[in-house]
Amino acid sequence: WRVLAAAPIAARQGHQAAWTGEEMLIVGGLGHLDGAAYSPDSDTWRLLPSTPVPTTSPAPIITQYTSSVWDGRELVIWNVPADVVAAYSPTTDSWRQLGSINLEADAGVLRWNGSDLYAFAIEDFDPIVSHLRIARLGSERWDRLTDLEISAPVPMLSAWTGEEFIAWNDSGVSFRYLEAENEWVSSSPIPIS
């Protein structure tokens, strides 16, 4: 272990982070719009421009309301309740807006499959029925794909497997999103307790 150079930003929680291959990006956080990038090669930090993505949320734990993903070129951040999406490019040191996703969500996550950016959104109508919605970023806008109505507690999402996305809940109920077919299929229960 070694002590790193002091960061030029305040301590925070609920921030978004990504490794670019050269730097670690730290952006936002509860009550913060600023960010910084750390280079382990030189043990130095640089300030980033403020994010246009709001950092407030309807709950104290903002990680379920704000999601991010590194797509190989940009750090993309989505504030789900505000439906604001923006991407930061280290190359240009600037942000760009990506437009509203319009999935009417309570919580959500962004995922990258190596070529396309997806947004998965969860909406609860009651304790028994949930809706899982999905959109893919096209060239100019977000395209809404197949929705899934679930008679189970809210699912959480895992990573891209190389062929499909996986959704599951804490009771082990799971579904797979098949990208090529644009459909959800029920999967074997996950053996968890």
XYZ file of N, CA, C and O in Angstrom, residues 52-53 84-87 95-99:
44
model
N -23.441 18.270 -15.394
C -24.784 18.827 -15.536
C -25.859 17.909 -14.968
O -27.035 18.240 -14.982
N -25.453 16.753 -14.444
C -26.418 15.787 -13.896
C -26.697 16.144 -12.441
O -25.766 16.249 -11.642
N -32.049 12.973 -16.352
C -30.982 13.753 -16.987
C -29.808 12.813 -17.228
O -29.359 12.127 -16.307
N -29.320 12.784 -18.471
C -28.196 11.925 -18.847
C -27.138 12.795 -19.522
O -27.447 13.596 -20.405
N -25.885 12.618 -19.105
C -24.787 13.357 -19.714
C -23.554 12.469 -19.758
O -23.434 11.511 -18.993
N -22.637 12.793 -20.668
C -21.417 12.012 -20.847
C -20.203 12.927 -20.748
O -20.187 14.003 -21.352
N -18.454 17.921 -21.003
C -19.693 17.147 -20.880
C -20.575 17.392 -22.088
O -20.543 18.481 -22.673
N -21.396 16.400 -22.442
C -22.444 16.590 -23.452
C -23.719 15.916 -22.959
O -23.675 14.880 -22.298
N -24.848 16.545 -23.254
C -26.153 16.000 -22.862
C -26.545 14.878 -23.824
O -26.280 14.968 -25.023
N -27.205 13.835 -23.304
C -27.632 12.711 -24.133
C -29.142 12.609 -24.279
O -29.633 11.645 -24.840
N -29.878 13.552 -23.784
C -31.334 13.544 -23.947
C -32.023 12.686 -22.915
O -31.437 11.787 -22.318
